[in-house]
Amino acid sequence: MALIDEILATNENFCANLPEEFKAYEHEDHHDSKLPKKKLAILTCVDTRLVCYLEPALGLKRGDAKIIKTVGNCVTSYFDTAVKSLLVTIFELGVEEIAVIGHHNCGMEATTSESLTKAMLERGVSPDAIKMVEKELKEWADGFKNPEQNVKDVVKLLKEDPLIPKDIKIHALLFHPRTGKLTLVSKDE
């Protein structure tokens, strides 16, 4: 069975036997439920070790915060995809604080533009296509030094972003994917 078929079968069974804790979602107010109750947006990594671990470790429940995930929780410009998502959360959904949460042992520490280029070429991506994004690829992949420096750099970029209001508090944190420990790197007063 293909993975997608397995997922669809699991979902069909889940919906047919919806656990009690999820039945309340069928009747929630769809307008209010999309607004983050804590007025918080979290920018974090796509790392699978954070799934079902980060939110409970922060005491967050469904509807408390908007979670935006990018590889390495990276932001590379004032209007990249992560920033666009943050702008919607701020201007349309009422977010007042942003937590940039990196994590220890991030895979981006070992990723470089060279390693990505090599892997892309091996998988049949055309050298011309890679050339088109070479500058951005280097800035992004080679710009990641370590998780702590990255969250500092992302917070700095977001604070300098002319599209983000100055009254938005932006914090930098690190999460440990084995222990669940959250460490404050910088706090916006």
mmCIF file of C-alpha atoms in Angstrom:
data_model
loop_
_atom_site.group_PDB
_atom_site.id
_atom_site.type_symbol
_atom_site.label_atom_id
_atom_site.label_comp_id
_atom_site.label_asym_id
_atom_site.label_seq_id
_atom_site.Cartn_x
_atom_site.Cartn_y
_atom_site.Cartn_z
ATOM 1 C CA MET A 1 0.000 0.000 0.000
ATOM 2 C CA ALA A 2 1.343 3.440 -0.930
ATOM 3 C CA LEU A 3 1.935 5.853 1.960
ATOM 4 C CA ILE A 4 -0.807 8.235 0.796
ATOM 5 C CA ASP A 5 -3.280 5.330 0.638
ATOM 6 C CA GLU A 6 -2.311 4.366 4.189
ATOM 7 C CA ILE A 7 -2.845 7.966 5.341
ATOM 8 C CA LEU A 8 -6.259 8.146 3.671
ATOM 9 C CA ALA A 9 -7.354 4.812 5.194
ATOM 10 C CA THR A 10 -6.194 5.941 8.632
ATOM 11 C CA ASN A 11 -8.084 9.200 8.239
ATOM 12 C CA GLU A 12 -11.259 7.434 7.195
ATOM 13 C CA ASN A 13 -11.060 5.259 10.311
ATOM 14 C CA PHE A 14 -10.258 8.282 12.491
ATOM 15 C CA CYS A 15 -13.289 10.208 11.236
ATOM 16 C CA ALA A 16 -15.590 7.179 11.580
ATOM 17 C CA ASN A 17 -14.437 6.715 15.186
ATOM 18 C CA LEU A 18 -13.734 10.330 16.159
ATOM 19 C CA PRO A 19 -12.261 10.402 19.672
ATOM 20 C CA GLU A 20 -14.315 12.334 22.251
ATOM 21 C CA GLU A 21 -11.674 15.053 22.666
ATOM 22 C CA PHE A 22 -12.076 16.021 18.996
ATOM 23 C CA LYS A 23 -15.878 16.003 18.772
ATOM 24 C CA ALA A 24 -16.093 19.530 20.210
ATOM 25 C CA TYR A 25 -14.268 20.829 17.119
ATOM 26 C CA GLU A 26 -17.284 19.995 14.968
ATOM 27 C CA HIS A 27 -19.275 22.718 16.744
ATOM 28 C CA GLU A 28 -16.664 25.417 17.358
ATOM 29 C CA ASP A 29 -17.181 28.941 16.001
ATOM 30 C CA HIS A 30 -15.142 28.950 12.796
ATOM 31 C CA HIS A 31 -14.612 32.720 12.841
ATOM 32 C CA ASP A 32 -13.339 32.936 16.415
ATOM 33 C CA SER A 33 -11.505 29.616 16.418
ATOM 34 C CA LYS A 34 -9.076 30.730 13.711
ATOM 35 C CA LEU A 35 -7.870 33.637 15.871
ATOM 36 C CA PRO A 36 -4.918 32.762 18.140
ATOM 37 C CA LYS A 37 -6.219 33.063 21.717
ATOM 38 C CA LYS A 38 -2.799 34.024 23.094
ATOM 39 C CA LYS A 39 -2.176 36.483 20.213
ATOM 40 C CA LEU A 40 1.068 34.612 19.572
ATOM 41 C CA ALA A 41 2.802 33.460 16.406
ATOM 42 C CA ILE A 42 5.620 30.957 16.612
ATOM 43 C CA LEU A 43 8.222 30.693 13.873
ATOM 44 C CA THR A 44 9.968 27.359 14.246
ATOM 45 C CA CYS A 45 11.596 24.532 12.326
ATOM 46 C CA VAL A 46 10.022 21.726 10.311
ATOM 47 C CA ASP A 47 11.992 19.125 12.290
ATOM 48 C CA THR A 48 9.794 16.080 12.913
ATOM 49 C CA ARG A 49 11.030 15.824 16.508
ATOM 50 C CA LEU A 50 9.045 18.962 17.341
ATOM 51 C CA VAL A 51 5.699 17.527 16.186
ATOM 52 C CA CYS A 52 3.364 16.934 19.163
ATOM 53 C CA TYR A 53 6.185 17.998 21.503
ATOM 54 C CA LEU A 54 6.836 21.717 21.133
ATOM 55 C CA GLU A 55 3.291 22.988 21.738
ATOM 56 C CA PRO A 56 2.621 20.954 24.920
ATOM 57 C CA ALA A 57 6.103 21.847 26.218
ATOM 58 C CA LEU A 58 5.041 25.507 25.893
ATOM 59 C CA GLY A 59 1.632 24.890 27.437
ATOM 60 C CA LEU A 60 -0.151 25.602 24.154
ATOM 61 C CA LYS A 61 -3.408 24.018 23.104
ATOM 62 C CA ARG A 62 -5.378 24.045 19.853
ATOM 63 C CA GLY A 63 -6.250 27.622 18.964
ATOM 64 C CA ASP A 64 -3.692 29.295 21.250
ATOM 65 C CA ALA A 65 -1.062 30.266 18.661
ATOM 66 C CA LYS A 66 -0.259 30.310 14.965
ATOM 67 C CA ILE A 67 2.651 28.018 14.135
ATOM 68 C CA ILE A 68 4.770 28.828 11.075
ATOM 69 C CA LYS A 69 7.411 26.296 10.108
ATOM 70 C CA THR A 70 10.373 26.681 7.809
ATOM 71 C CA VAL A 71 13.552 24.639 7.484
ATOM 72 C CA GLY A 72 15.818 25.890 10.264
ATOM 73 C CA ASN A 73 13.200 28.536 11.166
ATOM 74 C CA CYS A 74 15.051 30.675 8.627
ATOM 75 C CA VAL A 75 14.013 34.074 7.315
ATOM 76 C CA THR A 76 16.142 35.524 4.540
ATOM 77 C CA SER A 77 14.381 38.738 3.513
ATOM 78 C CA TYR A 78 11.773 41.289 4.551
ATOM 79 C CA PHE A 79 9.131 39.609 2.380
ATOM 80 C CA ASP A 80 9.960 35.921 2.233
ATOM 81 C CA THR A 81 7.255 33.303 2.752
ATOM 82 C CA ALA A 82 7.628 33.162 6.541
ATOM 83 C CA VAL A 83 7.308 36.942 6.793
ATOM 84 C CA LYS A 84 4.221 36.913 4.570
ATOM 85 C CA SER A 85 2.648 34.424 6.966
ATOM 86 C CA LEU A 86 3.626 36.568 9.951
ATOM 87 C CA LEU A 87 2.108 39.652 8.306
ATOM 88 C CA VAL A 88 -1.242 37.887 7.915
ATOM 89 C CA THR A 89 -1.125 36.726 11.536
ATOM 90 C CA ILE A 90 -0.406 40.288 12.699
ATOM 91 C CA PHE A 91 -2.742 42.316 10.490
ATOM 92 C CA GLU A 92 -5.599 39.843 9.986
ATOM 93 C CA LEU A 93 -5.520 37.593 13.047
ATOM 94 C CA GLY A 94 -4.436 39.905 15.869
ATOM 95 C CA VAL A 95 -0.994 38.528 16.750
ATOM 96 C CA GLU A 96 0.908 40.792 19.148
ATOM 97 C CA GLU A 97 3.970 38.649 19.912
ATOM 98 C CA ILE A 98 6.285 36.459 17.861
ATOM 99 C CA ALA A 99 8.463 33.704 19.295
ATOM 100 C CA VAL A 100 11.280 32.565 17.024
ATOM 101 C CA ILE A 101 12.107 29.086 18.306
ATOM 102 C CA GLY A 102 15.135 27.247 17.023
ATOM 103 C CA HIS A 103 16.252 23.911 18.369
ATOM 104 C CA HIS A 104 19.420 22.076 19.320
ATOM 105 C CA ASN A 105 20.840 19.583 16.818
ATOM 106 C CA CYS A 106 19.214 21.297 13.825
ATOM 107 C CA GLY A 107 19.909 19.631 10.490
ATOM 108 C CA MET A 108 20.652 23.025 8.957
ATOM 109 C CA GLU A 109 23.952 23.037 10.865
ATOM 110 C CA ALA A 110 25.263 20.408 8.433
ATOM 111 C CA THR A 111 23.520 21.748 5.329
ATOM 112 C CA THR A 112 25.440 23.906 2.853
ATOM 113 C CA SER A 113 24.759 25.266 -0.579
ATOM 114 C CA GLU A 114 27.416 22.859 -1.824
ATOM 115 C CA SER A 115 25.767 19.785 -0.234
ATOM 116 C CA LEU A 116 22.352 20.801 -1.548
ATOM 117 C CA THR A 117 23.691 21.517 -5.030
ATOM 118 C CA LYS A 118 25.422 18.117 -5.121
ATOM 119 C CA ALA A 119 22.245 16.319 -4.013
ATOM 120 C CA MET A 120 20.113 18.231 -6.529
ATOM 121 C CA LEU A 121 22.459 17.379 -9.393
ATOM 122 C CA GLU A 122 22.458 13.707 -8.351
ATOM 123 C CA ARG A 123 18.633 13.707 -8.464
ATOM 124 C CA GLY A 124 18.563 15.169 -11.965
ATOM 125 C CA VAL A 125 17.982 18.876 -11.320
ATOM 126 C CA SER A 126 19.434 20.839 -14.192
ATOM 127 C CA PRO A 127 22.588 22.896 -13.551
ATOM 128 C CA ASP A 128 20.807 25.831 -15.245
ATOM 129 C CA ALA A 129 17.978 25.671 -12.709
ATOM 130 C CA ILE A 130 20.481 25.674 -9.849
ATOM 131 C CA LYS A 131 22.279 28.648 -11.403
ATOM 132 C CA MET A 132 18.989 30.604 -11.286
ATOM 133 C CA VAL A 133 18.869 30.340 -7.475
ATOM 134 C CA GLU A 134 22.585 30.096 -6.718
ATOM 135 C CA LYS A 135 22.850 33.452 -4.924
ATOM 136 C CA GLU A 136 19.775 32.869 -2.722
ATOM 137 C CA LEU A 137 20.840 29.265 -2.072
ATOM 138 C CA LYS A 138 24.226 30.419 -0.777
ATOM 139 C CA GLU A 139 22.757 33.212 1.364
ATOM 140 C CA TRP A 140 20.231 30.850 2.908
ATOM 141 C CA ALA A 141 22.090 27.556 3.365
ATOM 142 C CA ASP A 142 25.527 28.987 4.048
ATOM 143 C CA GLY A 143 24.101 31.729 6.279
ATOM 144 C CA PHE A 144 22.976 29.283 8.969
ATOM 145 C CA LYS A 145 25.817 29.076 11.502
ATOM 146 C CA ASN A 146 24.184 27.468 14.518
ATOM 147 C CA PRO A 147 20.688 27.417 16.039
ATOM 148 C CA GLU A 148 21.323 30.114 18.661
ATOM 149 C CA GLN A 149 22.924 32.549 16.214
ATOM 150 C CA ASN A 150 20.170 31.837 13.711
ATOM 151 C CA VAL A 151 17.354 32.796 16.119
ATOM 152 C CA LYS A 152 19.252 35.988 16.976
ATOM 153 C CA ASP A 153 19.681 36.789 13.264
ATOM 154 C CA VAL A 154 16.002 36.089 12.506
ATOM 155 C CA VAL A 155 14.824 38.267 15.399
ATOM 156 C CA LYS A 156 17.126 41.070 14.226
ATOM 157 C CA LEU A 157 15.798 40.840 10.671
ATOM 158 C CA LEU A 158 12.167 40.817 11.859
ATOM 159 C CA LYS A 159 12.764 43.809 14.149
ATOM 160 C CA GLU A 160 14.282 45.710 11.212
ATOM 161 C CA ASP A 161 11.510 44.684 8.817
ATOM 162 C CA PRO A 162 9.636 47.871 7.838
ATOM 163 C CA LEU A 163 6.417 45.883 7.345
ATOM 164 C CA ILE A 164 6.263 44.615 10.941
ATOM 165 C CA PRO A 165 4.914 47.189 13.427
ATOM 166 C CA LYS A 166 7.358 48.258 16.126
ATOM 167 C CA ASP A 167 4.884 47.356 18.901
ATOM 168 C CA ILE A 168 5.108 43.643 18.048
ATOM 169 C CA LYS A 169 7.247 41.875 20.635
ATOM 170 C CA ILE A 170 9.715 39.422 19.106
ATOM 171 C CA HIS A 171 11.552 36.860 21.244
ATOM 172 C CA ALA A 172 14.321 34.345 20.498
ATOM 173 C CA LEU A 173 14.286 30.889 22.108
ATOM 174 C CA LEU A 174 15.908 27.477 21.761
ATOM 175 C CA PHE A 175 14.128 24.173 22.283
ATOM 176 C CA HIS A 176 15.778 20.867 23.079
ATOM 177 C CA PRO A 177 14.115 18.093 21.025
ATOM 178 C CA ARG A 178 15.049 15.349 23.513
ATOM 179 C CA THR A 179 14.412 17.002 26.893
ATOM 180 C CA GLY A 180 11.701 19.540 25.971
ATOM 181 C CA LYS A 181 13.694 22.312 27.694
ATOM 182 C CA LEU A 182 13.061 25.827 26.397
ATOM 183 C CA THR A 183 15.841 28.394 26.794
ATOM 184 C CA LEU A 184 15.328 32.138 26.419
ATOM 185 C CA VAL A 185 17.941 33.661 24.092
ATOM 186 C CA SER A 186 16.465 37.181 23.992
ATOM 187 C CA LYS A 187 13.275 38.741 25.314
ATOM 188 C CA ASP A 188 11.590 41.791 23.814
ATOM 189 C CA GLU A 189 10.355 44.093 26.566
#
